[in-house]
Amino acid sequence: MRGRLHHVALDCPDPVRLAGFWSEVLGHPVTYADDDWVVVAADDHTSGLACQRVPGHLPPTWPEGPVPQQVHLDVMVEDPDAARPWLLGLGAVALGGSVYADPAGHPFCLVRRPDWAEPVD
């Protein structure tokens, strides 16, 4: 027996807003949405990133502090420096170097596309 990743779920106060952010960053549509759960994926038959409403959500502190990181995403881009203004325009917050926080405070890193990966559009 083995498992397969279904969704990575991010706790947040506003799943529609957070899913809109990640939809733009990843270039995938929102494939499911209700008041408390929104999914971003390549299509409605593909695993993806889910955003779930959590009342009283506290954003994680980074790199250390009273609220643990909770989840960490690496996002592949062609040029991390060139992606900075785009991400900030979408609502990301720069935390230092290539580390950012999404609108709900989850930290993520931009990584340059490795040679083995197909180009990122």
Tab-separated table of N, CA, C and O in Angstrom:
chain	number	residue	atom	x	y	z
A	1	MET	N	0.852	-1.177	0.000
A	1	MET	CA	0.000	0.000	0.000
A	1	MET	C	0.892	1.232	0.000
A	1	MET	O	1.956	1.240	0.600
A	2	ARG	N	0.455	2.264	-0.675
A	2	ARG	CA	1.140	3.545	-0.632
A	2	ARG	C	0.113	4.648	-0.747
A	2	ARG	O	-1.010	4.433	-1.196
A	3	GLY	N	0.493	5.816	-0.340
A	3	GLY	CA	-0.400	6.959	-0.432
A	3	GLY	C	0.024	7.885	-1.554
A	3	GLY	O	1.095	7.747	-2.132
A	4	ARG	N	-0.849	8.814	-1.884
A	4	ARG	CA	-0.558	9.842	-2.874
A	4	ARG	C	-1.069	11.168	-2.321
A	4	ARG	O	-2.163	11.230	-1.761
A	5	LEU	N	-0.298	12.176	-2.494
A	5	LEU	CA	-0.695	13.486	-2.005
A	5	LEU	C	-2.016	13.908	-2.644
A	5	LEU	O	-2.188	13.834	-3.854
A	6	HIS	N	-2.951	14.306	-1.809
A	6	HIS	CA	-4.225	14.813	-2.334
A	6	HIS	C	-4.155	16.331	-2.399
A	6	HIS	O	-4.097	16.899	-3.470
A	7	HIS	N	-4.139	16.987	-1.262
A	7	HIS	CA	-3.995	18.438	-1.205
A	7	HIS	C	-3.066	18.792	-0.051
A	7	HIS	O	-3.039	18.100	0.954
A	8	VAL	N	-2.350	19.863	-0.196
A	8	VAL	CA	-1.689	20.493	0.936
A	8	VAL	C	-2.675	21.550	1.419
A	8	VAL	O	-3.118	22.384	0.620
A	9	ALA	N	-3.064	21.491	2.670
A	9	ALA	CA	-4.074	22.413	3.196
A	9	ALA	C	-3.428	23.484	4.067
A	9	ALA	O	-2.625	23.170	4.943
A	10	LEU	N	-3.778	24.719	3.788
A	10	LEU	CA	-3.293	25.862	4.560
A	10	LEU	C	-4.440	26.418	5.396
A	10	LEU	O	-5.499	26.747	4.858
A	11	ASP	N	-4.225	26.525	6.698
A	11	ASP	CA	-5.193	27.198	7.555
A	11	ASP	C	-5.118	28.694	7.286
A	11	ASP	O	-4.038	29.239	7.032
A	12	CYS	N	-6.260	29.368	7.350
A	12	CYS	CA	-6.274	30.805	7.090
A	12	CYS	C	-7.601	31.403	7.553
A	12	CYS	O	-8.568	30.688	7.758
A	13	PRO	N	-7.655	32.737	7.662
A	13	PRO	CA	-8.911	33.379	8.032
A	13	PRO	C	-9.850	33.603	6.846
A	13	PRO	O	-11.052	33.700	7.018
A	14	ASP	N	-9.322	33.676	5.618
A	14	ASP	CA	-10.118	33.980	4.431
A	14	ASP	C	-9.680	33.090	3.269
A	14	ASP	O	-8.784	33.447	2.502
A	15	PRO	N	-10.305	31.915	3.110
A	15	PRO	CA	-9.849	30.972	2.084
A	15	PRO	C	-10.013	31.484	0.651
A	15	PRO	O	-9.196	31.154	-0.209
A	16	VAL	N	-10.990	32.293	0.375
A	16	VAL	CA	-11.159	32.821	-0.986
A	16	VAL	C	-9.998	33.732	-1.343
A	16	VAL	O	-9.399	33.622	-2.417
A	17	ARG	N	-9.643	34.622	-0.447
A	17	ARG	CA	-8.528	35.546	-0.698
A	17	ARG	C	-7.207	34.791	-0.845
A	17	ARG	O	-6.428	35.038	-1.762
A	18	LEU	N	-6.955	33.855	0.068
A	18	LEU	CA	-5.705	33.116	0.020
A	18	LEU	C	-5.620	32.248	-1.241
A	18	LEU	O	-4.581	32.194	-1.901
A	19	ALA	N	-6.708	31.604	-1.606
A	19	ALA	CA	-6.715	30.782	-2.827
A	19	ALA	C	-6.512	31.654	-4.067
A	19	ALA	O	-5.828	31.250	-5.009
A	20	GLY	N	-7.065	32.859	-4.072
A	20	GLY	CA	-6.842	33.771	-5.194
A	20	GLY	C	-5.372	34.118	-5.337
A	20	GLY	O	-4.836	34.166	-6.451
A	21	PHE	N	-4.700	34.346	-4.215
A	21	PHE	CA	-3.268	34.621	-4.228
A	21	PHE	C	-2.510	33.441	-4.827
A	21	PHE	O	-1.724	33.592	-5.757
A	22	TRP	N	-2.746	32.229	-4.293
A	22	TRP	CA	-2.002	31.059	-4.765
A	22	TRP	C	-2.383	30.678	-6.189
A	22	TRP	O	-1.555	30.155	-6.941
A	23	SER	N	-3.599	30.961	-6.603
A	23	SER	CA	-3.994	30.728	-7.995
A	23	SER	C	-3.136	31.557	-8.937
A	23	SER	O	-2.643	31.057	-9.961
A	24	GLU	N	-2.918	32.813	-8.595
A	24	GLU	CA	-2.071	33.680	-9.417
A	24	GLU	C	-0.611	33.237	-9.381
A	24	GLU	O	0.057	33.194	-10.407
A	25	VAL	N	-0.096	32.920	-8.194
A	25	VAL	CA	1.303	32.521	-8.063
A	25	VAL	C	1.596	31.252	-8.848
A	25	VAL	O	2.594	31.154	-9.565
A	26	LEU	N	0.725	30.258	-8.742
A	26	LEU	CA	0.968	28.961	-9.360
A	26	LEU	C	0.424	28.845	-10.779
A	26	LEU	O	0.737	27.880	-11.486
A	27	GLY	N	-0.410	29.788	-11.200
A	27	GLY	CA	-0.981	29.736	-12.538
A	27	GLY	C	-2.007	28.627	-12.711
A	27	GLY	O	-2.202	28.121	-13.818
A	28	HIS	N	-2.663	28.238	-11.625
A	28	HIS	CA	-3.709	27.219	-11.673
A	28	HIS	C	-5.028	27.840	-11.229
A	28	HIS	O	-5.044	28.741	-10.394
A	29	PRO	N	-6.140	27.319	-11.736
A	29	PRO	CA	-7.436	27.885	-11.360
A	29	PRO	C	-7.924	27.366	-10.011
A	29	PRO	O	-7.429	26.373	-9.484
A	30	VAL	N	-8.903	28.066	-9.488
A	30	VAL	CA	-9.653	27.552	-8.355
A	30	VAL	C	-10.591	26.497	-8.927
A	30	VAL	O	-11.360	26.765	-9.846
A	31	THR	N	-10.474	25.272	-8.408
A	31	THR	CA	-11.275	24.171	-8.953
A	31	THR	C	-12.428	23.760	-8.050
A	31	THR	O	-13.287	22.976	-8.459
A	32	TYR	N	-12.456	24.263	-6.829
A	32	TYR	CA	-13.553	23.991	-5.904
A	32	TYR	C	-13.574	25.112	-4.883
A	32	TYR	O	-12.518	25.580	-4.447
A	33	ALA	N	-14.776	25.521	-4.504
A	33	ALA	CA	-14.883	26.553	-3.468
A	33	ALA	C	-16.209	26.449	-2.743
A	33	ALA	O	-17.262	26.275	-3.367
A	34	ASP	N	-16.149	26.522	-1.429
A	34	ASP	CA	-17.323	26.806	-0.619
A	34	ASP	C	-16.890	27.842	0.413
A	34	ASP	O	-15.785	28.380	0.305
A	35	ASP	N	-17.701	28.139	1.384
A	35	ASP	CA	-17.369	29.208	2.332
A	35	ASP	C	-16.115	28.923	3.156
A	35	ASP	O	-15.448	29.852	3.599
A	36	ASP	N	-15.803	27.646	3.357
A	36	ASP	CA	-14.722	27.286	4.271
A	36	ASP	C	-13.572	26.524	3.633
A	36	ASP	O	-12.580	26.249	4.302
A	37	TRP	N	-13.660	26.167	2.370
A	37	TRP	CA	-12.647	25.305	1.730
A	37	TRP	C	-12.547	25.678	0.258
A	37	TRP	O	-13.541	25.623	-0.468
A	38	VAL	N	-11.357	26.067	-0.185
A	38	VAL	CA	-11.143	26.456	-1.578
A	38	VAL	C	-9.897	25.717	-2.070
A	38	VAL	O	-8.878	25.693	-1.390
A	39	VAL	N	-9.990	25.123	-3.266
A	39	VAL	CA	-8.893	24.333	-3.820
A	39	VAL	C	-8.351	24.999	-5.075
A	39	VAL	O	-9.120	25.427	-5.948
A	40	VAL	N	-7.032	25.057	-5.182
A	40	VAL	CA	-6.322	25.521	-6.372
A	40	VAL	C	-5.582	24.301	-6.928
A	40	VAL	O	-4.824	23.655	-6.212
A	41	ALA	N	-5.833	23.974	-8.195
A	41	ALA	CA	-5.188	22.809	-8.815
A	41	ALA	C	-5.186	22.995	-10.328
A	41	ALA	O	-5.880	23.867	-10.866
A	42	ALA	N	-4.422	22.168	-11.013
A	42	ALA	CA	-4.365	22.254	-12.477
A	42	ALA	C	-5.737	22.008	-13.086
A	42	ALA	O	-6.106	22.631	-14.086
A	43	ASP	N	-6.504	21.097	-12.502
A	43	ASP	CA	-7.872	20.826	-12.942
A	43	ASP	C	-8.604	20.143	-11.793
A	43	ASP	O	-8.010	19.892	-10.740
A	44	ASP	N	-9.871	19.816	-11.991
A	44	ASP	CA	-10.642	19.251	-10.882
A	44	ASP	C	-10.403	17.756	-10.672
A	44	ASP	O	-11.098	17.123	-9.883
A	45	HIS	N	-9.418	17.195	-11.369
A	45	HIS	CA	-9.025	15.799	-11.159
A	45	HIS	C	-7.559	15.700	-10.726
A	45	HIS	O	-6.941	14.646	-10.859
A	46	THR	N	-6.997	16.817	-10.250
A	46	THR	CA	-5.585	16.879	-9.876
A	46	THR	C	-5.458	17.358	-8.438
A	46	THR	O	-6.201	18.239	-8.002
A	47	SER	N	-4.505	16.768	-7.727
A	47	SER	CA	-4.215	17.235	-6.370
A	47	SER	C	-3.711	18.668	-6.430
A	47	SER	O	-3.164	19.102	-7.444
A	48	GLY	N	-3.905	19.376	-5.351
A	48	GLY	CA	-3.470	20.768	-5.361
A	48	GLY	C	-3.292	21.327	-3.974
A	48	GLY	O	-2.958	20.624	-3.024
A	49	LEU	N	-3.531	22.609	-3.872
A	49	LEU	CA	-3.372	23.363	-2.648
A	49	LEU	C	-4.757	23.780	-2.175
A	49	LEU	O	-5.515	24.390	-2.935
A	50	ALA	N	-5.087	23.435	-0.939
A	50	ALA	CA	-6.390	23.795	-0.390
A	50	ALA	C	-6.210	24.846	0.700
A	50	ALA	O	-5.223	24.827	1.437
A	51	CYS	N	-7.157	25.749	0.789
A	51	CYS	CA	-7.155	26.792	1.806
A	51	CYS	C	-8.415	26.597	2.643
A	51	CYS	O	-9.518	26.592	2.094
A	52	GLN	N	-8.232	26.409	3.955
A	52	GLN	CA	-9.394	26.165	4.800
A	52	GLN	C	-9.528	27.232	5.866
A	52	GLN	O	-8.546	27.661	6.460
A	53	ARG	N	-10.786	27.659	6.068
A	53	ARG	CA	-11.072	28.687	7.068
A	53	ARG	C	-10.859	28.125	8.474
A	53	ARG	O	-11.358	27.055	8.801
A	54	VAL	N	-10.116	28.864	9.283
A	54	VAL	CA	-9.903	28.525	10.687
A	54	VAL	C	-10.160	29.792	11.493
A	54	VAL	O	-9.358	30.729	11.453
A	55	PRO	N	-11.298	29.843	12.203
A	55	PRO	CA	-11.559	31.017	13.034
A	55	PRO	C	-10.446	31.204	14.068
A	55	PRO	O	-9.951	30.236	14.650
A	56	GLY	N	-10.021	32.421	14.253
A	56	GLY	CA	-8.968	32.715	15.218
A	56	GLY	C	-7.578	32.325	14.752
A	56	GLY	O	-6.661	32.227	15.556
A	57	HIS	N	-7.421	32.122	13.450
A	57	HIS	CA	-6.115	31.729	12.900
A	57	HIS	C	-5.045	32.736	13.294
A	57	HIS	O	-5.249	33.947	13.213
A	58	LEU	N	-3.909	32.234	13.738
A	58	LEU	CA	-2.749	33.068	14.029
A	58	LEU	C	-1.690	32.777	12.984
A	58	LEU	O	-1.308	31.614	12.805
A	59	PRO	N	-1.196	33.783	12.264
A	59	PRO	CA	-0.153	33.518	11.277
A	59	PRO	C	1.121	33.025	11.947
A	59	PRO	O	1.446	33.439	13.062
A	60	PRO	N	1.825	32.124	11.281
A	60	PRO	CA	3.065	31.632	11.848
A	60	PRO	C	4.126	32.722	11.918
A	60	PRO	O	4.130	33.644	11.106
A	61	THR	N	4.990	32.606	12.890
A	61	THR	CA	6.131	33.505	13.001
A	61	THR	C	7.317	32.833	12.318
A	61	THR	O	7.437	31.612	12.334
A	62	TRP	N	8.150	33.619	11.693
A	62	TRP	CA	9.292	33.076	10.958
A	62	TRP	C	10.500	33.946	11.219
A	62	TRP	O	10.351	35.167	11.267
A	63	PRO	N	11.650	33.425	11.414
A	63	PRO	CA	12.019	32.009	11.345
A	63	PRO	C	11.797	31.267	12.656
A	63	PRO	O	11.900	30.054	12.712
A	64	GLU	N	11.507	31.995	13.714
A	64	GLU	CA	11.238	31.344	14.992
A	64	GLU	C	10.248	32.214	15.737
A	64	GLU	O	9.910	33.299	15.318
A	65	GLY	N	9.771	31.712	16.831
A	65	GLY	CA	8.826	32.486	17.616
A	65	GLY	C	7.753	31.603	18.206
A	65	GLY	O	7.830	30.377	18.134
A	66	PRO	N	6.723	32.230	18.765
A	66	PRO	CA	5.722	31.460	19.504
A	66	PRO	C	4.780	30.622	18.632
A	66	PRO	O	4.186	29.677	19.118
A	67	VAL	N	4.613	30.978	17.354
A	67	VAL	CA	3.709	30.218	16.487
A	67	VAL	C	4.551	29.489	15.446
A	67	VAL	O	5.202	30.121	14.616
A	68	PRO	N	4.571	28.153	15.469
A	68	PRO	CA	5.421	27.402	14.537
A	68	PRO	C	5.072	27.659	13.075
A	68	PRO	O	3.980	28.117	12.751
A	69	GLN	N	6.005	27.317	12.212
A	69	GLN	CA	5.871	27.539	10.772
A	69	GLN	C	4.627	26.860	10.190
A	69	GLN	O	4.020	27.366	9.262
A	70	GLN	N	4.219	25.708	10.663
A	70	GLN	CA	3.022	24.977	10.263
A	70	GLN	C	3.130	24.297	8.906
A	70	GLN	O	2.737	23.158	8.764
A	71	VAL	N	3.597	24.982	7.905
A	71	VAL	CA	3.756	24.410	6.566
A	71	VAL	C	4.753	25.273	5.826
A	71	VAL	O	4.914	26.457	6.135
A	72	HIS	N	5.434	24.690	4.871
A	72	HIS	CA	6.418	25.451	4.112
A	72	HIS	C	6.347	24.993	2.664
A	72	HIS	O	6.418	23.801	2.391
A	73	LEU	N	6.198	25.915	1.755
A	73	LEU	CA	6.150	25.602	0.329
A	73	LEU	C	7.368	26.186	-0.368
A	73	LEU	O	7.783	27.299	-0.055
A	74	ASP	N	7.929	25.424	-1.293
A	74	ASP	CA	8.945	25.943	-2.196
A	74	ASP	C	8.279	26.138	-3.542
A	74	ASP	O	7.671	25.211	-4.073
A	75	VAL	N	8.378	27.335	-4.081
A	75	VAL	CA	7.756	27.661	-5.355
A	75	VAL	C	8.857	27.881	-6.385
A	75	VAL	O	9.723	28.740	-6.209
A	76	MET	N	8.811	27.107	-7.454
A	76	MET	CA	9.822	27.158	-8.499
A	76	MET	C	9.501	28.290	-9.475
A	76	MET	O	8.371	28.399	-9.946
A	77	VAL	N	10.490	29.132	-9.752
A	77	VAL	CA	10.357	30.209	-10.732
A	77	VAL	C	11.627	30.264	-11.570
A	77	VAL	O	12.659	29.714	-11.195
A	78	GLU	N	11.549	30.932	-12.709
A	78	GLU	CA	12.729	31.074	-13.569
A	78	GLU	C	13.769	31.995	-12.929
A	78	GLU	O	14.954	31.722	-12.972
A	79	ASP	N	13.319	33.109	-12.352
A	79	ASP	CA	14.232	34.100	-11.801
A	79	ASP	C	13.643	34.657	-10.499
A	79	ASP	O	12.734	35.503	-10.540
A	80	PRO	N	14.125	34.193	-9.345
A	80	PRO	CA	13.562	34.664	-8.072
A	80	PRO	C	13.604	36.178	-7.896
A	80	PRO	O	12.658	36.766	-7.375
A	81	ASP	N	14.673	36.838	-8.348
A	81	ASP	CA	14.752	38.294	-8.209
A	81	ASP	C	13.692	38.998	-9.051
A	81	ASP	O	13.065	39.959	-8.604
A	82	ALA	N	13.480	38.512	-10.264
A	82	ALA	CA	12.479	39.120	-11.148
A	82	ALA	C	11.058	38.877	-10.639
A	82	ALA	O	10.152	39.665	-10.914
A	83	ALA	N	10.860	37.807	-9.887
A	83	ALA	CA	9.523	37.482	-9.384
A	83	ALA	C	9.128	38.326	-8.175
A	83	ALA	O	7.946	38.424	-7.843
A	84	ARG	N	10.085	38.965	-7.533
A	84	ARG	CA	9.810	39.727	-6.304
A	84	ARG	C	8.698	40.780	-6.473
A	84	ARG	O	7.728	40.774	-5.713
A	85	PRO	N	8.804	41.699	-7.453
A	85	PRO	CA	7.749	42.717	-7.566
A	85	PRO	C	6.375	42.114	-7.859
A	85	PRO	O	5.357	42.600	-7.374
A	86	TRP	N	6.354	41.064	-8.658
A	86	TRP	CA	5.106	40.380	-8.986
A	86	TRP	C	4.454	39.839	-7.714
A	86	TRP	O	3.264	40.055	-7.476
A	87	LEU	N	5.251	39.140	-6.882
A	87	LEU	CA	4.712	38.579	-5.655
A	87	LEU	C	4.229	39.668	-4.698
A	87	LEU	O	3.155	39.559	-4.117
A	88	LEU	N	5.029	40.716	-4.532
A	88	LEU	CA	4.622	41.806	-3.648
A	88	LEU	C	3.336	42.443	-4.139
A	88	LEU	O	2.464	42.800	-3.340
A	89	GLY	N	3.183	42.565	-5.462
A	89	GLY	CA	1.956	43.110	-6.038
A	89	GLY	C	0.734	42.238	-5.786
A	89	GLY	O	-0.389	42.729	-5.737
A	90	LEU	N	0.961	40.938	-5.620
A	90	LEU	CA	-0.139	40.014	-5.331
A	90	LEU	C	-0.513	40.002	-3.855
A	90	LEU	O	-1.517	39.406	-3.470
A	91	GLY	N	0.323	40.615	-3.016
A	91	GLY	CA	0.020	40.657	-1.595
A	91	GLY	C	0.987	39.887	-0.719
A	91	GLY	O	0.773	39.778	0.489
A	92	ALA	N	2.053	39.335	-1.302
A	92	ALA	CA	3.066	38.659	-0.489
A	92	ALA	C	3.825	39.690	0.336
A	92	ALA	O	3.878	40.868	-0.009
A	93	VAL	N	4.429	39.218	1.409
A	93	VAL	CA	5.274	40.058	2.263
A	93	VAL	C	6.672	39.456	2.237
A	93	VAL	O	6.840	38.254	2.454
A	94	ALA	N	7.667	40.277	1.942
A	94	ALA	CA	9.054	39.812	1.930
A	94	ALA	C	9.527	39.615	3.366
A	94	ALA	O	9.382	40.500	4.205
A	95	LEU	N	10.102	38.439	3.642
A	95	LEU	CA	10.605	38.134	4.980
A	95	LEU	C	12.124	38.123	5.032
A	95	LEU	O	12.702	37.995	6.096
A	96	GLY	N	12.768	38.241	3.877
A	96	GLY	CA	14.225	38.236	3.818
A	96	GLY	C	14.724	37.214	2.822
A	96	GLY	O	14.206	36.101	2.752
A	97	GLY	N	15.712	37.613	2.025
A	97	GLY	CA	16.243	36.712	0.998
A	97	GLY	C	15.151	36.304	0.033
A	97	GLY	O	14.412	37.141	-0.476
A	98	SER	N	15.013	35.023	-0.192
A	98	SER	CA	13.970	34.531	-1.092
A	98	SER	C	12.794	33.955	-0.320
A	98	SER	O	12.035	33.138	-0.842
A	99	VAL	N	12.619	34.388	0.920
A	99	VAL	CA	11.515	33.916	1.758
A	99	VAL	C	10.440	35.005	1.809
A	99	VAL	O	10.734	36.183	2.018
A	100	TYR	N	9.196	34.577	1.600
A	100	TYR	CA	8.039	35.470	1.595
A	100	TYR	C	6.956	34.870	2.477
A	100	TYR	O	7.014	33.698	2.838
A	101	ALA	N	5.958	35.671	2.775
A	101	ALA	CA	4.755	35.169	3.433
A	101	ALA	C	3.581	35.438	2.507
A	101	ALA	O	3.522	36.487	1.856
A	102	ASP	N	2.651	34.494	2.440
A	102	ASP	CA	1.434	34.712	1.670
A	102	ASP	C	0.521	35.644	2.467
A	102	ASP	O	0.855	36.035	3.588
A	103	PRO	N	-0.649	36.039	1.928
A	103	PRO	CA	-1.501	36.993	2.638
A	103	PRO	C	-1.981	36.539	4.019
A	103	PRO	O	-2.346	37.367	4.839
A	104	ALA	N	-1.965	35.232	4.288
A	104	ALA	CA	-2.355	34.753	5.613
A	104	ALA	C	-1.151	34.538	6.521
A	104	ALA	O	-1.297	34.081	7.647
A	105	GLY	N	0.066	34.868	6.042
A	105	GLY	CA	1.263	34.791	6.864
A	105	GLY	C	2.075	33.516	6.737
A	105	GLY	O	3.069	33.355	7.432
A	106	HIS	N	1.668	32.579	5.857
A	106	HIS	CA	2.433	31.345	5.697
A	106	HIS	C	3.728	31.621	4.936
A	106	HIS	O	3.693	32.157	3.834
A	107	PRO	N	4.868	31.213	5.493
A	107	PRO	CA	6.124	31.425	4.785
A	107	PRO	C	6.276	30.467	3.600
A	107	PRO	O	5.809	29.333	3.650
A	108	PHE	N	6.907	30.971	2.551
A	108	PHE	CA	7.262	30.133	1.404
A	108	PHE	C	8.529	30.685	0.786
A	108	PHE	O	8.874	31.847	0.979
A	109	CYS	N	9.239	29.822	0.072
A	109	CYS	CA	10.492	30.217	-0.563
A	109	CYS	C	10.348	30.181	-2.074
A	109	CYS	O	9.667	29.319	-2.616
A	110	LEU	N	11.013	31.108	-2.724
A	110	LEU	CA	11.162	31.027	-4.167
A	110	LEU	C	12.470	30.312	-4.453
A	110	LEU	O	13.492	30.626	-3.837
A	111	VAL	N	12.432	29.367	-5.352
A	111	VAL	CA	13.641	28.657	-5.757
A	111	VAL	C	13.779	28.755	-7.271
A	111	VAL	O	12.793	28.732	-8.003
A	112	ARG	N	15.007	28.912	-7.720
A	112	ARG	CA	15.271	28.953	-9.157
A	112	ARG	C	15.006	27.571	-9.738
A	112	ARG	O	15.377	26.562	-9.167
A	113	ARG	N	14.366	27.532	-10.894
A	113	ARG	CA	14.048	26.264	-11.550
A	113	ARG	C	15.326	25.475	-11.798
A	113	ARG	O	16.257	25.964	-12.425
A	114	PRO	N	15.371	24.228	-11.292
A	114	PRO	CA	16.547	23.400	-11.580
A	114	PRO	C	16.540	22.955	-13.042
A	114	PRO	O	15.500	22.936	-13.697
A	115	ASP	N	17.698	22.599	-13.542
A	115	ASP	CA	17.834	22.203	-14.951
A	115	ASP	C	16.952	21.029	-15.340
A	115	ASP	O	16.515	20.932	-16.479
A	116	TRP	N	16.666	20.135	-14.409
A	116	TRP	CA	15.880	18.954	-14.735
A	116	TRP	C	14.397	19.252	-14.915
A	116	TRP	O	13.665	18.454	-15.477
A	117	ALA	N	13.936	20.387	-14.432
A	117	ALA	CA	12.508	20.712	-14.488
A	117	ALA	C	12.170	21.442	-15.790
A	117	ALA	O	12.979	22.203	-16.311
A	118	GLU	N	10.956	21.215	-16.263
A	118	GLU	CA	10.491	21.948	-17.439
A	118	GLU	C	10.395	23.427	-17.106
A	118	GLU	O	10.149	23.799	-15.959
A	119	PRO	N	10.569	24.296	-18.092
A	119	PRO	CA	10.464	25.741	-17.839
A	119	PRO	C	9.128	26.121	-17.207
A	119	PRO	O	8.099	25.489	-17.460
A	120	VAL	N	9.176	27.149	-16.388
A	120	VAL	CA	7.980	27.680	-15.747
A	120	VAL	C	7.508	28.854	-16.593
A	120	VAL	O	8.276	29.776	-16.872
A	121	ASP	N	6.250	28.818	-16.994
A	121	ASP	CA	5.702	29.914	-17.813
A	121	ASP	C	5.436	31.134	-16.970
A	121	ASP	O	5.063	31.103	-15.877
